Amino acid sequence: MDSGADTSLVARGVIDKLEQSGTAVNIVDVAPRELTPIGGRRFFVTRVATFREVVLTTSAGPLMLRNLACNIEEANTTLDFNVGRPII
């Protein structure tokens, strides 16, 4: 279950879908932070979304994460959602 990521990251596409469905997402502006994923394509994040509850389905059963803060990858319109190593 270890993603290898140092921080949690959510694609803007996920935020868009949640907002379209009427689900409120707590988003705050933050000072720009540079992230460098595997592959070296660096980018900056300037917003963080906090999810009240996220349920991950695992072979050991459901795992509920509360108040999960995720950097928002603005240029990504897919439904990518990565939970960082410090959480897992």
PDB file of C-alpha atoms in Angstrom:
ATOM      1  CA  MET A   1       0.000   0.000   0.000  1.00  0.00           C
ATOM      2  CA  ASP A   2       3.048   2.266   0.161  1.00  0.00           C
ATOM      3  CA  SER A   3       2.817   4.725  -2.724  1.00  0.00           C
ATOM      4  CA  GLY A   4       6.352   5.971  -2.114  1.00  0.00           C
ATOM      5  CA  ALA A   5       5.065   9.548  -2.226  1.00  0.00           C
ATOM      6  CA  ASP A   6       6.352  11.994   0.363  1.00  0.00           C
ATOM      7  CA  THR A   7       3.072  13.924   0.406  1.00  0.00           C
ATOM      8  CA  SER A   8      -0.570  13.322  -0.461  1.00  0.00           C
ATOM      9  CA  LEU A   9      -1.637  14.632  -3.850  1.00  0.00           C
ATOM     10  CA  VAL A  10      -5.008  14.954  -5.558  1.00  0.00           C
ATOM     11  CA  ALA A  11      -5.663  15.829  -9.186  1.00  0.00           C
ATOM     12  CA  ARG A  12      -7.837  18.856  -9.906  1.00  0.00           C
ATOM     13  CA  GLY A  13     -10.113  16.466 -11.811  1.00  0.00           C
ATOM     14  CA  VAL A  14     -11.116  14.850  -8.511  1.00  0.00           C
ATOM     15  CA  ILE A  15     -11.926  18.248  -7.000  1.00  0.00           C
ATOM     16  CA  ASP A  16     -13.966  19.190 -10.091  1.00  0.00           C
ATOM     17  CA  LYS A  17     -16.002  15.946  -9.950  1.00  0.00           C
ATOM     18  CA  LEU A  18     -16.716  16.342  -6.244  1.00  0.00           C
ATOM     19  CA  GLU A  19     -17.840  19.938  -6.700  1.00  0.00           C
ATOM     20  CA  GLN A  20     -20.035  18.948  -9.685  1.00  0.00           C
ATOM     21  CA  SER A  21     -21.737  16.349  -7.488  1.00  0.00           C
ATOM     22  CA  GLY A  22     -22.464  18.970  -4.832  1.00  0.00           C
ATOM     23  CA  THR A  23     -19.858  17.744  -2.361  1.00  0.00           C
ATOM     24  CA  ALA A  24     -18.150  20.602  -0.545  1.00  0.00           C
ATOM     25  CA  VAL A  25     -14.363  20.425  -0.404  1.00  0.00           C
ATOM     26  CA  ASN A  26     -12.369  22.558   2.021  1.00  0.00           C
ATOM     27  CA  ILE A  27      -9.631  24.242  -0.058  1.00  0.00           C
ATOM     28  CA  VAL A  28      -7.080  26.771   1.170  1.00  0.00           C
ATOM     29  CA  ASP A  29      -4.366  28.715  -0.618  1.00  0.00           C
ATOM     30  CA  VAL A  30      -0.804  28.025   0.520  1.00  0.00           C
ATOM     31  CA  ALA A  31       2.604  29.437  -0.303  1.00  0.00           C
ATOM     32  CA  PRO A  32       3.887  27.833  -3.523  1.00  0.00           C
ATOM     33  CA  ARG A  33       5.622  24.493  -2.938  1.00  0.00           C
ATOM     34  CA  GLU A  34       7.690  22.693  -5.531  1.00  0.00           C
ATOM     35  CA  LEU A  35       7.061  18.966  -5.930  1.00  0.00           C
ATOM     36  CA  THR A  36       9.189  16.587  -7.982  1.00  0.00           C
ATOM     37  CA  PRO A  37       7.487  13.275  -8.726  1.00  0.00           C
ATOM     38  CA  ILE A  38       9.293  10.270 -10.142  1.00  0.00           C
ATOM     39  CA  GLY A  39      10.190  11.149 -13.705  1.00  0.00           C
ATOM     40  CA  GLY A  40      11.406  14.604 -12.751  1.00  0.00           C
ATOM     41  CA  ARG A  41       8.501  16.697 -14.065  1.00  0.00           C
ATOM     42  CA  ARG A  42       8.582  19.412 -11.409  1.00  0.00           C
ATOM     43  CA  PHE A  43       5.520  21.485 -10.649  1.00  0.00           C
ATOM     44  CA  PHE A  44       4.256  23.866  -7.990  1.00  0.00           C
ATOM     45  CA  VAL A  45       1.197  23.512  -5.790  1.00  0.00           C
ATOM     46  CA  THR A  46      -0.573  26.551  -4.381  1.00  0.00           C
ATOM     47  CA  ARG A  47      -3.701  24.994  -2.894  1.00  0.00           C
ATOM     48  CA  VAL A  48      -4.440  22.235  -0.396  1.00  0.00           C
ATOM     49  CA  ALA A  49      -7.723  20.325  -0.105  1.00  0.00           C
ATOM     50  CA  THR A  50      -8.741  18.728   3.184  1.00  0.00           C
ATOM     51  CA  PHE A  51     -11.095  15.764   2.909  1.00  0.00           C
ATOM     52  CA  ARG A  52     -13.262  15.110   5.948  1.00  0.00           C
ATOM     53  CA  GLU A  53     -13.318  11.355   5.300  1.00  0.00           C
ATOM     54  CA  VAL A  54     -11.576   9.121   2.770  1.00  0.00           C
ATOM     55  CA  VAL A  55     -12.237   5.376   2.814  1.00  0.00           C
ATOM     56  CA  LEU A  56      -9.642   3.080   1.241  1.00  0.00           C
ATOM     57  CA  THR A  57     -10.680  -0.499   0.524  1.00  0.00           C
ATOM     58  CA  THR A  58      -7.846  -2.870   1.429  1.00  0.00           C
ATOM     59  CA  SER A  59      -7.483  -6.651   1.630  1.00  0.00           C
ATOM     60  CA  ALA A  60      -7.566  -6.261   5.429  1.00  0.00           C
ATOM     61  CA  GLY A  61     -10.817  -4.303   5.269  1.00  0.00           C
ATOM     62  CA  PRO A  62     -11.736  -0.639   4.943  1.00  0.00           C
ATOM     63  CA  LEU A  63      -9.354   2.026   6.190  1.00  0.00           C
ATOM     64  CA  MET A  64     -10.904   5.400   7.017  1.00  0.00           C
ATOM     65  CA  LEU A  65      -8.722   8.481   6.917  1.00  0.00           C
ATOM     66  CA  ARG A  66     -10.099  11.639   8.512  1.00  0.00           C
ATOM     67  CA  ASN A  67      -9.103  15.218   7.707  1.00  0.00           C
ATOM     68  CA  LEU A  68      -6.701  14.131   4.969  1.00  0.00           C
ATOM     69  CA  ALA A  69      -4.817  17.134   3.571  1.00  0.00           C
ATOM     70  CA  CYS A  70      -3.763  16.794  -0.080  1.00  0.00           C
ATOM     71  CA  ASN A  71      -1.841  19.127  -2.338  1.00  0.00           C
ATOM     72  CA  ILE A  72      -3.847  19.880  -5.488  1.00  0.00           C
ATOM     73  CA  GLU A  73      -2.177  19.191  -8.839  1.00  0.00           C
ATOM     74  CA  GLU A  74      -3.937  21.891 -10.865  1.00  0.00           C
ATOM     75  CA  ALA A  75      -2.805  20.738 -14.334  1.00  0.00           C
ATOM     76  CA  ASN A  76      -4.064  17.181 -13.816  1.00  0.00           C
ATOM     77  CA  THR A  77      -7.687  16.683 -14.915  1.00  0.00           C
ATOM     78  CA  THR A  78      -7.699  12.919 -14.294  1.00  0.00           C
ATOM     79  CA  LEU A  79      -9.082  11.205 -11.191  1.00  0.00           C
ATOM     80  CA  ASP A  80      -5.654  10.571  -9.615  1.00  0.00           C
ATOM     81  CA  PHE A  81      -5.453  10.481  -5.836  1.00  0.00           C
ATOM     82  CA  ASN A  82      -2.196   9.556  -4.062  1.00  0.00           C
ATOM     83  CA  VAL A  83      -1.925   9.097  -0.319  1.00  0.00           C
ATOM     84  CA  GLY A  84       1.562   9.930   0.904  1.00  0.00           C
ATOM     85  CA  ARG A  85       3.857   7.742   2.948  1.00  0.00           C
ATOM     86  CA  PRO A  86       3.520   9.793   6.169  1.00  0.00           C
ATOM     87  CA  ILE A  87      -0.196   8.878   6.264  1.00  0.00           C
ATOM     88  CA  ILE A  88       0.136   5.219   5.341  1.00  0.00           C
TER      89      ILE A  88
END
